[in-house]
mmCIF file of C-alpha atoms in Angstrom:
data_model
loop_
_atom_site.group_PDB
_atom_site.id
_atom_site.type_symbol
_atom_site.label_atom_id
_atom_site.label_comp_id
_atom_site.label_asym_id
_atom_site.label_seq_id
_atom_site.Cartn_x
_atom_site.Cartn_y
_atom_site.Cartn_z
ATOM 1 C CA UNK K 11 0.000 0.000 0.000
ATOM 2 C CA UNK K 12 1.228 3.777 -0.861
ATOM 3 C CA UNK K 13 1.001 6.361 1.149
ATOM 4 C CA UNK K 14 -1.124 7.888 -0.471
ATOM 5 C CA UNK K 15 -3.865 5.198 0.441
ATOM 6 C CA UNK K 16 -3.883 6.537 4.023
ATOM 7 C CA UNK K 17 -3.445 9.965 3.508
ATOM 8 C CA UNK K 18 -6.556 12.226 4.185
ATOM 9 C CA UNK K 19 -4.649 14.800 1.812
ATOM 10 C CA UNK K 20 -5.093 12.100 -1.109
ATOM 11 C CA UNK K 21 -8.223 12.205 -4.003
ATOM 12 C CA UNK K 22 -9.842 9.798 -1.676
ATOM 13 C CA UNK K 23 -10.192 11.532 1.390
ATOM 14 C CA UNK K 24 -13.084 13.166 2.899
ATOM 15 C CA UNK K 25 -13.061 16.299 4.576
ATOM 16 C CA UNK K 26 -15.176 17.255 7.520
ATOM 17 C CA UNK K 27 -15.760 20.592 7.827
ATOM 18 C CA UNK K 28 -17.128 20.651 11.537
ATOM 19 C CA UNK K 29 -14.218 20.705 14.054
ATOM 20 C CA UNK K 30 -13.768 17.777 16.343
ATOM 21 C CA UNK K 31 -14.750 20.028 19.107
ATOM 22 C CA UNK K 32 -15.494 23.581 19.024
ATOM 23 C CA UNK K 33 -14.721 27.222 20.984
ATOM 24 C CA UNK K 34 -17.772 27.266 23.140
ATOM 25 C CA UNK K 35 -17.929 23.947 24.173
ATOM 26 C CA UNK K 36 -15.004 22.836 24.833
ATOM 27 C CA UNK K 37 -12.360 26.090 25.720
ATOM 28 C CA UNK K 38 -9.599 27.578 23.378
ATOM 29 C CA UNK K 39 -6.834 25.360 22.103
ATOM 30 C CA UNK K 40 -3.428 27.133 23.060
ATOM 31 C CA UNK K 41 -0.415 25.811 21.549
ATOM 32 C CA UNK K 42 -1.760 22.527 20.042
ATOM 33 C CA UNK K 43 -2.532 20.576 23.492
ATOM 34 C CA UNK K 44 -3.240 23.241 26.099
ATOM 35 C CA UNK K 45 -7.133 24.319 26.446
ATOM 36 C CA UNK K 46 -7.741 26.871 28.276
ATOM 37 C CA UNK K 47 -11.538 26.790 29.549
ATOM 38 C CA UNK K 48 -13.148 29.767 30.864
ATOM 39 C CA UNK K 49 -14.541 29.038 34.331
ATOM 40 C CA UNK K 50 -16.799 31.311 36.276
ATOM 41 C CA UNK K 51 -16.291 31.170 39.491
ATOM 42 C CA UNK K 52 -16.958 33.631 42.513
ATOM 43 C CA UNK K 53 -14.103 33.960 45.231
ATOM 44 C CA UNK K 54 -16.042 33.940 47.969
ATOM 45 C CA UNK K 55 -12.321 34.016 50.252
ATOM 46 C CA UNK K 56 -9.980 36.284 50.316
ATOM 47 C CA UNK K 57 -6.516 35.272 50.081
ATOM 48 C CA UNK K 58 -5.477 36.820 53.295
ATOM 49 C CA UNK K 59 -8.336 34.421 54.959
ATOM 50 C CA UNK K 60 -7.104 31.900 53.531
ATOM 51 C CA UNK K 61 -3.547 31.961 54.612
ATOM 52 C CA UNK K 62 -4.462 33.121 58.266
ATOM 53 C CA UNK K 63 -6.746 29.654 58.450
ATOM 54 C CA UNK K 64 -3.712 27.985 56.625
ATOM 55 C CA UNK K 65 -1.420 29.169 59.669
ATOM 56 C CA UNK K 66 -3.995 28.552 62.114
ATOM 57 C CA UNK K 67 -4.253 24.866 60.743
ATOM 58 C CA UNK K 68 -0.144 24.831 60.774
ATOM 59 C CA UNK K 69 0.365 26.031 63.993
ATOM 60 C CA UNK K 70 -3.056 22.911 65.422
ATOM 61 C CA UNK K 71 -0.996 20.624 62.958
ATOM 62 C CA UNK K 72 2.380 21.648 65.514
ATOM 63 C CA UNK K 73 0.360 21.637 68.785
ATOM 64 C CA UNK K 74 -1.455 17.745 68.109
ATOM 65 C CA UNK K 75 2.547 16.728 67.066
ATOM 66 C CA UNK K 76 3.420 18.028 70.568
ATOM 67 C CA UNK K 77 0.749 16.334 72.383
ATOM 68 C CA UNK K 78 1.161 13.233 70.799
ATOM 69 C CA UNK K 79 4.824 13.423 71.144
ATOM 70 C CA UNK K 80 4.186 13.783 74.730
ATOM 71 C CA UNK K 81 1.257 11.203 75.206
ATOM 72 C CA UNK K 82 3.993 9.159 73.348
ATOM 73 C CA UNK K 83 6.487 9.888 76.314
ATOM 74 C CA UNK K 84 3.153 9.559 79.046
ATOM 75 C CA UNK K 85 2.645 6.287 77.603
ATOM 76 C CA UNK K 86 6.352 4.885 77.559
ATOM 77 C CA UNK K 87 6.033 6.233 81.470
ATOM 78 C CA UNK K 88 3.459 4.778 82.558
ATOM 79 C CA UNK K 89 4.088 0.907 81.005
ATOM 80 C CA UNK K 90 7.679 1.559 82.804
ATOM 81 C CA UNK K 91 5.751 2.262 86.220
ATOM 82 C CA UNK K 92 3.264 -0.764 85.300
ATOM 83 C CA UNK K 93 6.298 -3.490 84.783
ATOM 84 C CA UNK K 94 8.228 -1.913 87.984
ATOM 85 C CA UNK K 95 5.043 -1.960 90.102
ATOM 86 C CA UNK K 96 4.187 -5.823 88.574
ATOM 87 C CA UNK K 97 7.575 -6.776 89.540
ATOM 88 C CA UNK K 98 7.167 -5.136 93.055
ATOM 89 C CA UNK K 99 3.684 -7.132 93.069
ATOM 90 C CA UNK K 100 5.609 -10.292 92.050
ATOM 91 C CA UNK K 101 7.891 -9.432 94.812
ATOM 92 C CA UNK K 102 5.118 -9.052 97.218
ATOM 93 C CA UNK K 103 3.171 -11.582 96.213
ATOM 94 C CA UNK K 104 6.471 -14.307 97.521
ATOM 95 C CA UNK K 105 6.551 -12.474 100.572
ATOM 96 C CA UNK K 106 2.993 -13.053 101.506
ATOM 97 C CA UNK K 107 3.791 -16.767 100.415
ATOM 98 C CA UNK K 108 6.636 -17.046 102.640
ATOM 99 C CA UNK K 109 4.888 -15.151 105.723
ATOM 100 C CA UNK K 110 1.929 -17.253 105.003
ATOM 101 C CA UNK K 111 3.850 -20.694 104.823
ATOM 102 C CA UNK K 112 5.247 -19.302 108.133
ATOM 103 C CA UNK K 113 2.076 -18.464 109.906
ATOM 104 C CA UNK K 114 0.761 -22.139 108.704
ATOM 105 C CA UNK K 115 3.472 -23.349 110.318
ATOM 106 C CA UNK K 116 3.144 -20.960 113.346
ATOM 107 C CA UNK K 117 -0.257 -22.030 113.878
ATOM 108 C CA UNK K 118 0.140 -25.746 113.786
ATOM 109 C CA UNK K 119 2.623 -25.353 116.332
ATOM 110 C CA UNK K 120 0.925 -23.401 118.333
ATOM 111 C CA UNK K 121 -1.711 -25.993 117.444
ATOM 112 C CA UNK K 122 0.437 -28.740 118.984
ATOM 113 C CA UNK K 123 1.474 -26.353 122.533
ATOM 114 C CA UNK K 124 -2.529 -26.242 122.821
ATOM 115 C CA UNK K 125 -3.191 -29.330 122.959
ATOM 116 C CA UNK K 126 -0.285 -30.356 124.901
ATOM 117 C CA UNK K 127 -1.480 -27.638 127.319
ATOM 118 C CA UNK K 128 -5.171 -28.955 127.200
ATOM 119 C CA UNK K 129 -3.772 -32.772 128.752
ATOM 120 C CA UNK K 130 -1.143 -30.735 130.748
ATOM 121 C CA UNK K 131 -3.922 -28.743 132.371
ATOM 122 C CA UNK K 132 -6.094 -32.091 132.515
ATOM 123 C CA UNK K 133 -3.932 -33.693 134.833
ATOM 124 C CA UNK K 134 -3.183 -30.903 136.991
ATOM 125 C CA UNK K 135 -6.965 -31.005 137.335
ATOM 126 C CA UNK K 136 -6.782 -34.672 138.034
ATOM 127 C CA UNK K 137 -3.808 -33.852 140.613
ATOM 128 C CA UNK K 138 -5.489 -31.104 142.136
ATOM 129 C CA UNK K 139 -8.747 -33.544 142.345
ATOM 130 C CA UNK K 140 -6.759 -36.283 144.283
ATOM 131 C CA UNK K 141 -4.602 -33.770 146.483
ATOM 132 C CA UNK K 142 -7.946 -32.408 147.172
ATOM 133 C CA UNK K 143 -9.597 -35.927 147.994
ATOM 134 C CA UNK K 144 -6.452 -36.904 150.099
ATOM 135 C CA UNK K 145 -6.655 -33.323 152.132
ATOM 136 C CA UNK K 146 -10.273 -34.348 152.753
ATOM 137 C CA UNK K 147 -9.469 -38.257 153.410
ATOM 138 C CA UNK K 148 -6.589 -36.524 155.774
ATOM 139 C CA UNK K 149 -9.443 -34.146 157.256
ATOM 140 C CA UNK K 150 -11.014 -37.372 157.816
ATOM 141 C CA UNK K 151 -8.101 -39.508 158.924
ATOM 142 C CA UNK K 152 -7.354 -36.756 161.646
ATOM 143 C CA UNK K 153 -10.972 -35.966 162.872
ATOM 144 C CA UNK K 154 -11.595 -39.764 163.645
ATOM 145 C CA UNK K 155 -7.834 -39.892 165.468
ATOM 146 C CA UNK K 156 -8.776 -37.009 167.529
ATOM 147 C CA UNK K 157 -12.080 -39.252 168.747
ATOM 148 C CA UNK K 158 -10.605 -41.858 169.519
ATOM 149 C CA UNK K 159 -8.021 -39.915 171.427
ATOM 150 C CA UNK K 160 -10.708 -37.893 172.642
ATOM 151 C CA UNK K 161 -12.708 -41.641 174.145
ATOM 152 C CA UNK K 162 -9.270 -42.834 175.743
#
């Protein structure tokens, strides 16, 4: 095939005479690929607004950075505290074991002295009975030597 088959300059080529796009629809063509569209629009801000909000948003932007840069620092506090205060619970914890093991321990015997006090006191009871039951047998012994003494 020539070149001529696929020119649109050749005998067979059709022109178009409408535009692929024209003026008022579509903008001005500027330098073969820039269109330039004319765009009403109403500035309802003022650029000196607009850059005092800008700062103001800047300077709220800088103030949460700060706060979270200290919550950051609050936080890495506070799980320090936490671990040293589990560790100290830890700690605790053992000693509450060991004073309870001891107590336990304690208590049985003091478990043991009661009972061994309990039959201790039981026969001083049963002692004090039979002193008491030989005084009176004695009371006895003496009151019926003093008759008979008393009929001689």
């Amino acid at each position: 095939m020539s070149e001529t088959e696929y020119s649109s300059t050749g005998p067979d080529a059709q022109t178009n005479e409408t535009p692929p796009y024209t003026i008022e629809d579509h903008g001005l063509l500027n330098h073969g690929k820039e269109i330039s569209i004319p765009c009403p629009h109403e500035n309802d801000h003022d650029e000196a607004t607009l850059w005092e909000e800008n700062e103001n948003l800047k300077n709220d932007l800088r103030k949460l950075q700060q706060k979270e840069k200290k919550l950051s620092h609050d936080e890495k506090v506070i799980l320090g505290q936490l671990l040293r205060s589990e560790e100290d619970r830890y700690t605790l914890e053992a000693k509450v074991d060991d004073l309870r093991k001891e107590c336990n321990a304690k208590t049985k015997s003091l478990d043991g002295a009661m009972k061994r006090l309990c039959v201790a006191n039981h026969q001083l009871d049963a002692m004090t009975s039979k002193w008491e039951m030989s005084q009176h047998e004695l009371g006895l012994c003496m009151a019926k030597v003093e008759r008979e003494k008393q009929r001689e």
